[in-house]
PDB file of C-alpha atoms in Angstrom:
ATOM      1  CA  UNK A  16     -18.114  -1.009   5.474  1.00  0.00           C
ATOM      2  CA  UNK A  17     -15.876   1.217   6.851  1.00  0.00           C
ATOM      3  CA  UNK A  18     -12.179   3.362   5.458  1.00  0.00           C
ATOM      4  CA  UNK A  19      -9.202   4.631   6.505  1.00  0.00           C
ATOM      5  CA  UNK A  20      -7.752   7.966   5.128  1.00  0.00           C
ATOM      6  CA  UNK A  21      -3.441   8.594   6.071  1.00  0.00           C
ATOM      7  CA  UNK A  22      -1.073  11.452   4.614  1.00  0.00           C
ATOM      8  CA  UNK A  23       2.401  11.529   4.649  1.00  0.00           C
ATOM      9  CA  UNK A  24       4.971  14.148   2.686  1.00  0.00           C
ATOM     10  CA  UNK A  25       7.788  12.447   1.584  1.00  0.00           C
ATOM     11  CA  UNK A  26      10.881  13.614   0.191  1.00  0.00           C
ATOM     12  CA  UNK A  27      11.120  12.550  -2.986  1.00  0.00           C
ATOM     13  CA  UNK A  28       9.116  14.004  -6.853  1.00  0.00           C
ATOM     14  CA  UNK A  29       5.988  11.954  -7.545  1.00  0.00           C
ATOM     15  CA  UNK A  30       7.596   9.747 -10.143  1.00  0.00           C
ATOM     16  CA  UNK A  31      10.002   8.435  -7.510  1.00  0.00           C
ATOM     17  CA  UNK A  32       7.120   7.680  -4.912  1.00  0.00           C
ATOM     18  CA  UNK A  33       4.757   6.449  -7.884  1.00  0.00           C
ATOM     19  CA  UNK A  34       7.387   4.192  -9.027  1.00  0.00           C
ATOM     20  CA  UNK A  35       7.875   2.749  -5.177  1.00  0.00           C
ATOM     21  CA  UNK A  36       4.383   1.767  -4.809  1.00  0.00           C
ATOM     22  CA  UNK A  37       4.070   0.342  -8.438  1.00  0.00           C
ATOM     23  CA  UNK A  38       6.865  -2.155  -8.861  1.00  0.00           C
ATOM     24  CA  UNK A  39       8.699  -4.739  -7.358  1.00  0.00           C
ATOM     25  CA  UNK A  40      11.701  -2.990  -6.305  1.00  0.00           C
ATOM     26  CA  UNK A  41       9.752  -0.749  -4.932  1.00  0.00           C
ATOM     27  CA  UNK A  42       7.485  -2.721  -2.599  1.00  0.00           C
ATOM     28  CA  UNK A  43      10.322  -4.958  -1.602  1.00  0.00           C
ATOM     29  CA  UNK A  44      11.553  -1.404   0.426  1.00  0.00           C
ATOM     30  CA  UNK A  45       8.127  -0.563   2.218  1.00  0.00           C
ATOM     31  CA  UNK A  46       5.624  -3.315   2.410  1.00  0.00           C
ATOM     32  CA  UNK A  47       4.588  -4.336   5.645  1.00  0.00           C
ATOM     33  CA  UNK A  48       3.949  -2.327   9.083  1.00  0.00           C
ATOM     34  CA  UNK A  49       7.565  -3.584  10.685  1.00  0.00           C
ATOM     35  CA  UNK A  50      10.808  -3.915  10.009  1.00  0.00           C
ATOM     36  CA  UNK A  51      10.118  -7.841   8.369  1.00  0.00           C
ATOM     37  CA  UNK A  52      11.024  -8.640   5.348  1.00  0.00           C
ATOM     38  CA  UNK A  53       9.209  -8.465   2.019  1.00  0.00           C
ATOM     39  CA  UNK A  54       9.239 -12.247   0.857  1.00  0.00           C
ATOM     40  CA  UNK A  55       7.554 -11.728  -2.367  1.00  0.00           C
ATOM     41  CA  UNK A  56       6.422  -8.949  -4.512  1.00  0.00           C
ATOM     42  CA  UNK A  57       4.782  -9.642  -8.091  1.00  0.00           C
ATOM     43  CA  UNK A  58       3.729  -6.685  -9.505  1.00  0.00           C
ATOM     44  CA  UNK A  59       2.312  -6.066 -13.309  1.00  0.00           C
ATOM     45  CA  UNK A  60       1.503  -2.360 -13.067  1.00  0.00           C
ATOM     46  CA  UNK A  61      -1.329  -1.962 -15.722  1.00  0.00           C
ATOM     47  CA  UNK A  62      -4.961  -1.316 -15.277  1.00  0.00           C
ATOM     48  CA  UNK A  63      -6.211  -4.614 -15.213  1.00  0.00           C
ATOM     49  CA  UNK A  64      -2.567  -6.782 -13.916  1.00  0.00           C
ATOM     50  CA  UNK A  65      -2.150  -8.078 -10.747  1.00  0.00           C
ATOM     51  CA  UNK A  66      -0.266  -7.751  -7.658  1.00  0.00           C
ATOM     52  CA  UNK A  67       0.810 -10.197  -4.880  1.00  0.00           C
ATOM     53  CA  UNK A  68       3.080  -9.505  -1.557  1.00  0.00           C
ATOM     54  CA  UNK A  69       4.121 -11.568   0.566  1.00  0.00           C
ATOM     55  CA  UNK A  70       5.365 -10.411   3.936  1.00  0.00           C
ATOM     56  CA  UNK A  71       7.091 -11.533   7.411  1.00  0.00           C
ATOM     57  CA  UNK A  72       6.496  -9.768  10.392  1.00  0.00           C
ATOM     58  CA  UNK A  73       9.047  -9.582  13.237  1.00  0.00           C
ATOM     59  CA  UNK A  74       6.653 -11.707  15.010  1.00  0.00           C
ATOM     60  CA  UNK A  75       8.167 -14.232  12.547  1.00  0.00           C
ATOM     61  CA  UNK A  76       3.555 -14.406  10.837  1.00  0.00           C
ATOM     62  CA  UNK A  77       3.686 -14.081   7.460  1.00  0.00           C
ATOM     63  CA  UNK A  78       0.704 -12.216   5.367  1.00  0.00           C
ATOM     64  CA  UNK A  79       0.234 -11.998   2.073  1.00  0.00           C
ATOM     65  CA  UNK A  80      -1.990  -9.786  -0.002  1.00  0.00           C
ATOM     66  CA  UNK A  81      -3.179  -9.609  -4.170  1.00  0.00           C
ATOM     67  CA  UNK A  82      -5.600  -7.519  -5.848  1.00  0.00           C
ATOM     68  CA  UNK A  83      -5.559  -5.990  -9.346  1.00  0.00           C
ATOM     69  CA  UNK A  84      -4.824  -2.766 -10.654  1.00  0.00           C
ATOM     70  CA  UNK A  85      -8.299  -0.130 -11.507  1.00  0.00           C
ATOM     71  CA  UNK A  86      -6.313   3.049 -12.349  1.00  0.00           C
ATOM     72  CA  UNK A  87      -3.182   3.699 -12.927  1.00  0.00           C
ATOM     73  CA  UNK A  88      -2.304   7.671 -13.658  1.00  0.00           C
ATOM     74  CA  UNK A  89       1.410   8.207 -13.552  1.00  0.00           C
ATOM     75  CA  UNK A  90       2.533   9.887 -11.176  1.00  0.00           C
ATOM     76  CA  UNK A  91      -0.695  10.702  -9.823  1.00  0.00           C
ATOM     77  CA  UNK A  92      -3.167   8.044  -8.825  1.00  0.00           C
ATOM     78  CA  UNK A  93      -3.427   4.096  -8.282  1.00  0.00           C
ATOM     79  CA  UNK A  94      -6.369   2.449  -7.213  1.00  0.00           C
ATOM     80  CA  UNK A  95      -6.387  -1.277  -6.684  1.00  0.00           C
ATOM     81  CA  UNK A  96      -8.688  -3.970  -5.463  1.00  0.00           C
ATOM     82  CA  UNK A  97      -6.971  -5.425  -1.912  1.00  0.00           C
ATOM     83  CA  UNK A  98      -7.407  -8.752  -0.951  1.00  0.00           C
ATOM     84  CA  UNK A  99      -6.102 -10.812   2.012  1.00  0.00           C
ATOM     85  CA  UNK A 100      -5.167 -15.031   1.284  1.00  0.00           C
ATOM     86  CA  UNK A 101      -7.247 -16.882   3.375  1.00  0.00           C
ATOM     87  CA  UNK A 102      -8.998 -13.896   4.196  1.00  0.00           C
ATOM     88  CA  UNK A 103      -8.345 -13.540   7.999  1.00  0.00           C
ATOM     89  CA  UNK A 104      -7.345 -10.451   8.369  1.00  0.00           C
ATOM     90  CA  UNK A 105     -10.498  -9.073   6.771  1.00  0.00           C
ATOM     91  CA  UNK A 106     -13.175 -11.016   4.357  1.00  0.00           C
ATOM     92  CA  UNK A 107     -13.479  -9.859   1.067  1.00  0.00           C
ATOM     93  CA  UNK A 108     -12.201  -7.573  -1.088  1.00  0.00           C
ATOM     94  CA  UNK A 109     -11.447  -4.071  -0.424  1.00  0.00           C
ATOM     95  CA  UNK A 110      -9.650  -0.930  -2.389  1.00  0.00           C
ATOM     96  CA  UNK A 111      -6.921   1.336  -1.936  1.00  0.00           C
ATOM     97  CA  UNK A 112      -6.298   4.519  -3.365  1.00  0.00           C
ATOM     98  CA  UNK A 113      -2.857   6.266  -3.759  1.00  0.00           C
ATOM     99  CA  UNK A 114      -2.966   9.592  -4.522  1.00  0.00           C
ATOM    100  CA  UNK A 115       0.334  11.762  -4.975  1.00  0.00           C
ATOM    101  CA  UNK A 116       0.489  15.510  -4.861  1.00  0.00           C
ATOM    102  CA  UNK A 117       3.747  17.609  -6.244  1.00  0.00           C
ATOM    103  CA  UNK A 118       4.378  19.858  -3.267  1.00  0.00           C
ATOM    104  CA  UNK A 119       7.938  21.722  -2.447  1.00  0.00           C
ATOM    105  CA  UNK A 120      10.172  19.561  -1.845  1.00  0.00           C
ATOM    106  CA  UNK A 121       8.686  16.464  -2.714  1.00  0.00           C
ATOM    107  CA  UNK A 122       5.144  14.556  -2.804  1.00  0.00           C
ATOM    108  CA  UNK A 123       2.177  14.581  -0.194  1.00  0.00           C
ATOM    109  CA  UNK A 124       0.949  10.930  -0.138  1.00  0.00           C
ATOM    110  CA  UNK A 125      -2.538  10.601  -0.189  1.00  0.00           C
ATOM    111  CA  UNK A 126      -3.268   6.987   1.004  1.00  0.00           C
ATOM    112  CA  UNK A 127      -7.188   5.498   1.598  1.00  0.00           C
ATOM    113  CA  UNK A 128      -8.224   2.122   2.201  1.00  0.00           C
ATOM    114  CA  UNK A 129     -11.734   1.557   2.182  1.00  0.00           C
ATOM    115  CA  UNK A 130     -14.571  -1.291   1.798  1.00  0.00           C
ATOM    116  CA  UNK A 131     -13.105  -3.170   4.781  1.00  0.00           C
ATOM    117  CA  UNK A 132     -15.356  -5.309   6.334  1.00  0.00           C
ATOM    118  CA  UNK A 133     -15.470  -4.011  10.320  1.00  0.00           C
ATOM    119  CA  UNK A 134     -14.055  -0.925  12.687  1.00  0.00           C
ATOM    120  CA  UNK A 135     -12.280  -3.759  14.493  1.00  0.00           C
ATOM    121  CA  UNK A 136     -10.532  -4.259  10.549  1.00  0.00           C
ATOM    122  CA  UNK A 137      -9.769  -0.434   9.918  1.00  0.00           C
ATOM    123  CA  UNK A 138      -8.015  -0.204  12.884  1.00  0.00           C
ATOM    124  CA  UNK A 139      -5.992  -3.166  12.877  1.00  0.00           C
ATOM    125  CA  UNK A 140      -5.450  -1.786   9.071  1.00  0.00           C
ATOM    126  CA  UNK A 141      -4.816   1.304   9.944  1.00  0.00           C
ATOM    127  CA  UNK A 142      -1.570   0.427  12.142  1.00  0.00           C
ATOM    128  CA  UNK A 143      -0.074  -1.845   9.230  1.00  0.00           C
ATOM    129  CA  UNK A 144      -0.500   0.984   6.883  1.00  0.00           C
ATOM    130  CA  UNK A 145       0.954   3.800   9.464  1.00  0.00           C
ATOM    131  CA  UNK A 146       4.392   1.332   9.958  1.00  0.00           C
ATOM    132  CA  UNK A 147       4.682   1.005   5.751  1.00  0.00           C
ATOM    133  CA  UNK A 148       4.215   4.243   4.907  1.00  0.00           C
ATOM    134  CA  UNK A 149       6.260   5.145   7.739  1.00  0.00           C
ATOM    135  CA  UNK A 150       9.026   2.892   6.428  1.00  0.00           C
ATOM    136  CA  UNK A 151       8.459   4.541   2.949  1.00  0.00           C
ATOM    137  CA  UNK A 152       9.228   7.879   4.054  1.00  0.00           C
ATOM    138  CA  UNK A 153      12.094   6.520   5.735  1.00  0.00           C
ATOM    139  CA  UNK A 154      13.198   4.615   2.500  1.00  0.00           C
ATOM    140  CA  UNK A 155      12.473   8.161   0.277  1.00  0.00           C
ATOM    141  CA  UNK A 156      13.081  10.683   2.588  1.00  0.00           C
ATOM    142  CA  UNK A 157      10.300  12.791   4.888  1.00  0.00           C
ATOM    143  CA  UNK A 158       9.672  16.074   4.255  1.00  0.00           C
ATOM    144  CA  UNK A 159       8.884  17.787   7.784  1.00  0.00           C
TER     145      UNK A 159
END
């Protein structure tokens, strides 16, 4: 099993950046490493309710992932399970951890994704997550 660890300041207080990875709205702005659309986003954001996203790529593909949340500590920390359907991307389940820092200015993301099943899988996991959180901080605001 094998992670991925990415950081990113964004320009906005942790509330606002907790609130865009934890509901629908939210996800419907950043989900997704390209400019595709969000198709769905179900989102009950308690420990123990489920997520599900459903996403196009410009490549016209569509992905969807679910999971459920472990910890949710506004504005601080979320930690879900991660889960591709049909599990081609990657087999099994994996986690994610958000973790957001109050720093001038704004919030230092904190994102890991670990348990994935192969190096070939963190990379290819790796590049979706750079483009979201990429388009996050473009949604929010970066802080340089």
């Amino acid at each position: 099993m094998t992670s991925l660890t990415l950081v990113r300041r964004i320009k906005a207080r942790p509330q606002v950046v907790f609130d865009a990875v934890t509901t629908a709205e939210g996800i419907a702005h950043w989900w997704g490493p390209d400019a595709g659309p969000v198709l769905v986003a179900e989102v009950d954001p308690r420990v123990g309710g489920r997520y599900r996203v459903r996403f196009r790529l410009l490549d016209t593909t569509e992905h969807e992932s679910s999971g459920e949340f472990l910890e949710l500590i506004p504005p601080e920390r979320v930690v879900m399970s991660w889960r591709w359907t049909g599990g081609v991307e990657d087999p099994g389940e994996s986690r994610v951890e958000i973790t957001l820092k109050a720093v001038s200015g704004g919030t230092e993301l904190t994102f890991t994704h670990s348990l994935l099943h192969s190096e070939e899988s963190r990379l290819s996991h790796e590049g979706g997550w750079a483009g979201a959180l990429d388009k996050l901080q473009a949604h929010l605001g970066a802080l340089t």
